[in-house]
PDB file of C-alpha atoms in Angstrom:
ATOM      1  CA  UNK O   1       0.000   0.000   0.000  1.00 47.00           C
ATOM      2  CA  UNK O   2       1.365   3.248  -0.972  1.00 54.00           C
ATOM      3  CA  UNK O   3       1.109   6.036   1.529  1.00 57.00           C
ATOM      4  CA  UNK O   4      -1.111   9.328   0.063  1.00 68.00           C
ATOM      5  CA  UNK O   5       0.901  12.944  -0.845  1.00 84.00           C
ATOM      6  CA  UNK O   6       1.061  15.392   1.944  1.00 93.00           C
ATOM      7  CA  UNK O   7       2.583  18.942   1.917  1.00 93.00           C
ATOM      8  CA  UNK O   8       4.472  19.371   4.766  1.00 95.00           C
ATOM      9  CA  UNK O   9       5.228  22.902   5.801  1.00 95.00           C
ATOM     10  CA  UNK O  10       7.904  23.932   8.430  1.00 97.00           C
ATOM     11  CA  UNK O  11       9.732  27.148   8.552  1.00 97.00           C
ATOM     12  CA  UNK O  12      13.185  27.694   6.865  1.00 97.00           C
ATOM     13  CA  UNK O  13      14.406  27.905  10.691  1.00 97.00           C
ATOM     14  CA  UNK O  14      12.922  24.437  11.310  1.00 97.00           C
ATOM     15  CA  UNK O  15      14.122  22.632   8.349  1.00 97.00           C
ATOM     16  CA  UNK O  16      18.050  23.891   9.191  1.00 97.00           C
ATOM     17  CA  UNK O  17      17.568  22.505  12.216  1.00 97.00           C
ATOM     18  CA  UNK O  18      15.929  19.471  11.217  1.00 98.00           C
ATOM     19  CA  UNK O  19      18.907  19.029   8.810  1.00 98.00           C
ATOM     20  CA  UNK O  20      21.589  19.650  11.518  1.00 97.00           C
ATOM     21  CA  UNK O  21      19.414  16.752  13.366  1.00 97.00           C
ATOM     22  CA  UNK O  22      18.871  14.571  10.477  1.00 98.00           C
ATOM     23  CA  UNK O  23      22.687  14.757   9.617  1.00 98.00           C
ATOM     24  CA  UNK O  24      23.708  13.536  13.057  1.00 96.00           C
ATOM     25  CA  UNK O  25      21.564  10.718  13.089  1.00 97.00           C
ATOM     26  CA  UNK O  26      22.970   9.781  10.135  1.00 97.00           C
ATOM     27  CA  UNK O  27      26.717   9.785  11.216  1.00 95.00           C
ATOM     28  CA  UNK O  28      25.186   7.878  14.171  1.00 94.00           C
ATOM     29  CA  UNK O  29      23.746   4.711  11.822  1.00 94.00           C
ATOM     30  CA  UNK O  30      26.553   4.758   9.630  1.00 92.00           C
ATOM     31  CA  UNK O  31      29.337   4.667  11.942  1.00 85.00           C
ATOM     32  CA  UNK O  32      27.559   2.308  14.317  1.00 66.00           C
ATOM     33  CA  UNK O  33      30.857  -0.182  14.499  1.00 55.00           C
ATOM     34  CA  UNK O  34      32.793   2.537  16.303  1.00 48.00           C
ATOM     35  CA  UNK O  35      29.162   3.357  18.435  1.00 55.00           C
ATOM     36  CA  UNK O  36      29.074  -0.238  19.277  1.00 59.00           C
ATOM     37  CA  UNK O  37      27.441  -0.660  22.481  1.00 76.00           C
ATOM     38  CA  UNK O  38      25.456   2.767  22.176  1.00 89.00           C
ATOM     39  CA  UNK O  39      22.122   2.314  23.949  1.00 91.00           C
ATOM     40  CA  UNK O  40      20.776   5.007  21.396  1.00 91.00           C
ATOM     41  CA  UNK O  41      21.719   1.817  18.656  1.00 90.00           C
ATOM     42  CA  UNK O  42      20.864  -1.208  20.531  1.00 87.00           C
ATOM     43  CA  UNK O  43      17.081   0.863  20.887  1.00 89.00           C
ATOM     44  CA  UNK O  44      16.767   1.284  16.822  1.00 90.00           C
ATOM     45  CA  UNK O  45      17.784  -2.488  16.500  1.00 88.00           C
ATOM     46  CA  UNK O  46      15.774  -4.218  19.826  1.00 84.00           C
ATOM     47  CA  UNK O  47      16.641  -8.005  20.096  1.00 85.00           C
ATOM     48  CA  UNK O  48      13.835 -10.118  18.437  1.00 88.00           C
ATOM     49  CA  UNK O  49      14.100 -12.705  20.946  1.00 89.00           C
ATOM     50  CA  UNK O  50      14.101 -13.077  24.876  1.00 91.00           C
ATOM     51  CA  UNK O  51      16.400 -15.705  24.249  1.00 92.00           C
ATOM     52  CA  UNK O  52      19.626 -14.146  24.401  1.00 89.00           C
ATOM     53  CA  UNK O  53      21.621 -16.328  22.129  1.00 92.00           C
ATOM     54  CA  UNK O  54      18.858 -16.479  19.655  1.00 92.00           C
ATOM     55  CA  UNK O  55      19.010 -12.445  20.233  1.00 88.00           C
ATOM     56  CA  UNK O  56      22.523 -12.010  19.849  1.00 87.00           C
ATOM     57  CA  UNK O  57      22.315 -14.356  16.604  1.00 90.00           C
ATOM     58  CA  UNK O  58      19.644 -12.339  14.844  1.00 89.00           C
ATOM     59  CA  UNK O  59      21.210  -9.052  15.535  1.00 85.00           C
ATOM     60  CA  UNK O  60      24.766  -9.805  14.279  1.00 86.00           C
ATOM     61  CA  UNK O  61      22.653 -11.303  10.922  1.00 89.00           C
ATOM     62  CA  UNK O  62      19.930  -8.493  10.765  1.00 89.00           C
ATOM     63  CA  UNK O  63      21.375  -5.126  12.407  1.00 90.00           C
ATOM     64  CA  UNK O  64      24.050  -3.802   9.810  1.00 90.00           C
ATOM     65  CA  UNK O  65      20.645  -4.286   7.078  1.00 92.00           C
ATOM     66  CA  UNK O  66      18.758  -2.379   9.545  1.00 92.00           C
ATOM     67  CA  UNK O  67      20.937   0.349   9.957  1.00 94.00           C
ATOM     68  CA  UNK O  68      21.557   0.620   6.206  1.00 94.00           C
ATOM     69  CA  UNK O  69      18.183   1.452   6.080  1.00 96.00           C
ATOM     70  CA  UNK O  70      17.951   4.195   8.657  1.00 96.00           C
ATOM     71  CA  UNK O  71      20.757   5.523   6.835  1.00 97.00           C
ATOM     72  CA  UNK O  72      19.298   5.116   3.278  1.00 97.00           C
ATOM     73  CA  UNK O  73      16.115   6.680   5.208  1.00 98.00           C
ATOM     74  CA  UNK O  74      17.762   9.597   6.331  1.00 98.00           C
ATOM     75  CA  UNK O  75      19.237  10.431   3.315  1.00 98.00           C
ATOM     76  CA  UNK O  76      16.178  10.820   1.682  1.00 97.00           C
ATOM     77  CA  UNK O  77      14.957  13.049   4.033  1.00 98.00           C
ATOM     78  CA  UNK O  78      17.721  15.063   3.490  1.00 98.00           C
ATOM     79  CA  UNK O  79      17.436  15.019  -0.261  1.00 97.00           C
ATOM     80  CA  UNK O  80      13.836  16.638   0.618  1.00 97.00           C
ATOM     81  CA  UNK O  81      15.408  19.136   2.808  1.00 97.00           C
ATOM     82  CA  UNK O  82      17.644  20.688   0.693  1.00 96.00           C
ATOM     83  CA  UNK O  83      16.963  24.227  -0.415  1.00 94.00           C
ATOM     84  CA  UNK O  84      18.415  25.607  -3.801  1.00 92.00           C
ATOM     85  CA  UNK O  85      20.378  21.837  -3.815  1.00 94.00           C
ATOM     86  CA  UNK O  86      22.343  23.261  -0.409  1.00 95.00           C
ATOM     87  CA  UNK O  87      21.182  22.187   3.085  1.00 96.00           C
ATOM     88  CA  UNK O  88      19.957  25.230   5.623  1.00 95.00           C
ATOM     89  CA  UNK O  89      22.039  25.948   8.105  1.00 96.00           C
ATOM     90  CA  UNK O  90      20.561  27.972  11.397  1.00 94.00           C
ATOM     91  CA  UNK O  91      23.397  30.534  11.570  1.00 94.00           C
ATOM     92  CA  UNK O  92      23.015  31.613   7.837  1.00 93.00           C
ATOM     93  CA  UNK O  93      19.376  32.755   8.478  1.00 94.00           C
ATOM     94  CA  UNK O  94      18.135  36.170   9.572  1.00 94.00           C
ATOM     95  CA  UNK O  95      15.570  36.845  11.328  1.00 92.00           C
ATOM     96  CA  UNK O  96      12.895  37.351   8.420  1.00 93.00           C
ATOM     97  CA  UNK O  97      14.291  34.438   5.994  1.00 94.00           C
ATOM     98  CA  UNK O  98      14.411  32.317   9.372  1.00 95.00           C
ATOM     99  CA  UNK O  99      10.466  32.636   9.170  1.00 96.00           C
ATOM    100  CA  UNK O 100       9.464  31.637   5.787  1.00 96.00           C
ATOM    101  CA  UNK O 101       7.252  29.004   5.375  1.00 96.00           C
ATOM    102  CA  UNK O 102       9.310  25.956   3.096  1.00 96.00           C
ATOM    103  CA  UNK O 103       6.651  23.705   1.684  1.00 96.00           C
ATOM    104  CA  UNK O 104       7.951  20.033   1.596  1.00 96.00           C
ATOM    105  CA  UNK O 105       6.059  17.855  -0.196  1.00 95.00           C
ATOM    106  CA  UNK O 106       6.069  14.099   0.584  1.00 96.00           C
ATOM    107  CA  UNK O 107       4.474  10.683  -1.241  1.00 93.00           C
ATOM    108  CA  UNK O 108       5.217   7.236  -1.355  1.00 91.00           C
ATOM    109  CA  UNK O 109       8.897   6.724  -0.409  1.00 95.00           C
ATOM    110  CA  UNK O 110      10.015  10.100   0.945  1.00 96.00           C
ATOM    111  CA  UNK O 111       6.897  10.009   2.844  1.00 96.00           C
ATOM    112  CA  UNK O 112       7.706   6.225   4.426  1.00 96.00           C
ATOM    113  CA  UNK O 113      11.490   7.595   4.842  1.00 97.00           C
ATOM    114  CA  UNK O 114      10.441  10.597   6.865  1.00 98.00           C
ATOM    115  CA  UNK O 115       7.698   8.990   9.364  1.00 97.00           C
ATOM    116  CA  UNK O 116      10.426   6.461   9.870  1.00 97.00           C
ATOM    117  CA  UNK O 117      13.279   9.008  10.199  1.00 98.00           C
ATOM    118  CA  UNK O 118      11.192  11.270  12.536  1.00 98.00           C
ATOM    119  CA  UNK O 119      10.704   7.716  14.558  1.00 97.00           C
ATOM    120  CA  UNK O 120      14.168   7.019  15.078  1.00 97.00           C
ATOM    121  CA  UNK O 121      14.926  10.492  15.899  1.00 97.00           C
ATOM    122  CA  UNK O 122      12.727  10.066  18.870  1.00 96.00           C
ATOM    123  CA  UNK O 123      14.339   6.767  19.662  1.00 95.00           C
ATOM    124  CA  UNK O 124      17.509   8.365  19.841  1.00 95.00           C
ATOM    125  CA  UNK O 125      16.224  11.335  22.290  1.00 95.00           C
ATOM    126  CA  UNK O 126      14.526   9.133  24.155  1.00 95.00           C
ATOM    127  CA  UNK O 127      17.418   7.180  25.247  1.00 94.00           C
ATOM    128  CA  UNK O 128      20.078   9.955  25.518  1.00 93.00           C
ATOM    129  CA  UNK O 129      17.329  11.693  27.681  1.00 93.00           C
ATOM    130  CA  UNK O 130      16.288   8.646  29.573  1.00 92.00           C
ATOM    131  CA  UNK O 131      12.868   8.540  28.508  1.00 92.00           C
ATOM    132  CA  UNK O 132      11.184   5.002  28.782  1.00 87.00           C
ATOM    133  CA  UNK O 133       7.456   6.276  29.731  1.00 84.00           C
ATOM    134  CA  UNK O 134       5.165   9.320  29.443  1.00 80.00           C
ATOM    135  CA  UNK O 135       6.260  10.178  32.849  1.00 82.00           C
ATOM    136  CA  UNK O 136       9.429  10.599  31.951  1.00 85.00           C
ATOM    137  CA  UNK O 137      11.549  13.391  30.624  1.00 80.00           C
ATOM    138  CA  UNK O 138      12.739  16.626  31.974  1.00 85.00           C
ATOM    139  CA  UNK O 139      10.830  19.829  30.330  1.00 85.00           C
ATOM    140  CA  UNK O 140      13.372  21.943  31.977  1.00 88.00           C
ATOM    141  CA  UNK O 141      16.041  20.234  29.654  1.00 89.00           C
ATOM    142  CA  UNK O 142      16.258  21.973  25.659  1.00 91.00           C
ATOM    143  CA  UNK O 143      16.619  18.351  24.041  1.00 91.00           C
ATOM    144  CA  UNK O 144      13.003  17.643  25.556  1.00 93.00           C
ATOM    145  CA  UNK O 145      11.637  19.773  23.562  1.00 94.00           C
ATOM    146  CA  UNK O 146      13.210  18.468  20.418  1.00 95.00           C
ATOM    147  CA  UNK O 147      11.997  15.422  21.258  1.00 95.00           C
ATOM    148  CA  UNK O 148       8.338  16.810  22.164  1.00 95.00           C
ATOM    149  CA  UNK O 149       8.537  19.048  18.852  1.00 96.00           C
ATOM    150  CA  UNK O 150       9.602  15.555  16.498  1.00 97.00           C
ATOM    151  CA  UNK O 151       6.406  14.128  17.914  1.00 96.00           C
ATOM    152  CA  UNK O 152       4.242  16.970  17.354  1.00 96.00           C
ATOM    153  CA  UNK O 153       5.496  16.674  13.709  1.00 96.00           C
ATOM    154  CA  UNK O 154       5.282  12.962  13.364  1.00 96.00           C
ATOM    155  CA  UNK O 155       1.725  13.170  14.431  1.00 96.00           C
ATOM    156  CA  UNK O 156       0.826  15.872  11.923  1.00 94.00           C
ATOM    157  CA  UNK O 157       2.156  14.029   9.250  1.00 94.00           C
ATOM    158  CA  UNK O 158       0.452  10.442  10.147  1.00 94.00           C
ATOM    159  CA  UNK O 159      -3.190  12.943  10.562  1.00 93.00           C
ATOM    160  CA  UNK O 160      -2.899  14.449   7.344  1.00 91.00           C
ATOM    161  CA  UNK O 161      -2.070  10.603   6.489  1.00 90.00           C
ATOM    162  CA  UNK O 162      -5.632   9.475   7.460  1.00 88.00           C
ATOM    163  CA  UNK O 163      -7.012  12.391   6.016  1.00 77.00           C
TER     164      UNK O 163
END
């Protein structure tokens, strides 16, 4: 089943930090053999089993796949965030240009790529902040509300999803 076309609009100062986010997560899936052991990791690949042999097994056969994918993912999400084929960056924005609206418009693929991207992201926040439950999380702490702010837009995108 292919997933329906949605515009997604952010402004430009969004989508250079989005970027700057997108680009670390990235580095993070493609360098996982020198992350090895990263909790942030081991949460994008969970074991499959409670056995932990049988775990162990299927994650040295299925993770590097896995995070090939993330990767391939958040490339694509990249492509889409490119402005003028150059990605935004946060310091090269002024105040005015920092509020334009940048329509992003997302189908099939790029669509599947960013609700899985925007996923991950989360993931990854969620474990460096030590978020497990709804309880959790400190509001006090700036990376809380990049992880609040990914979930606001993952939840716009799967609404406009079901129409």
């Amino acid at each position: 089943m292919t997933a329906p076309g949605v515009a997604l609009e952010l402004t430009a100062i969004e989508v250079a930090h989005l970027t700057s986010l997108v680009e670390q997560f990235s580095a993070l899936v493609t360098e996982q053999e020198s992350d090895a052991g990263d909790p942030a990791i081991a949460r994008l690949v969970p074991d499959a089993y409670a056995d932990t042999d049988a775990a162990r097994e299927f994650r040295a056969l299925t993770e590097s796949d896995l995070l090939q994918r993330r990767a391939a993912d958040a490339g694509l999400v990249l492509a889409t965030l490119l402005r003028d084929g150059a990605p935004l960056r946060p310091e090269e924005l002024d105040a005015v240009s920092a509020e334009a609206v940048v329509s992003i418009p997302l189908d099939g693929e790029r669509l599947s790529a960013w609700l899985r991207t925007l996923t991950a992201l989360r993931l990854v926040l969620a474990t460096r902040l030590g978020i497990r439950t709804e309880a959790d999380g400190d509001v006090d702490d700036p990376r809380y509300g990049v992880y609040e702010w990914l979930g606001y837009r993952l939840e716009g995108l799967l609404q406009a999803i079901d129409g």
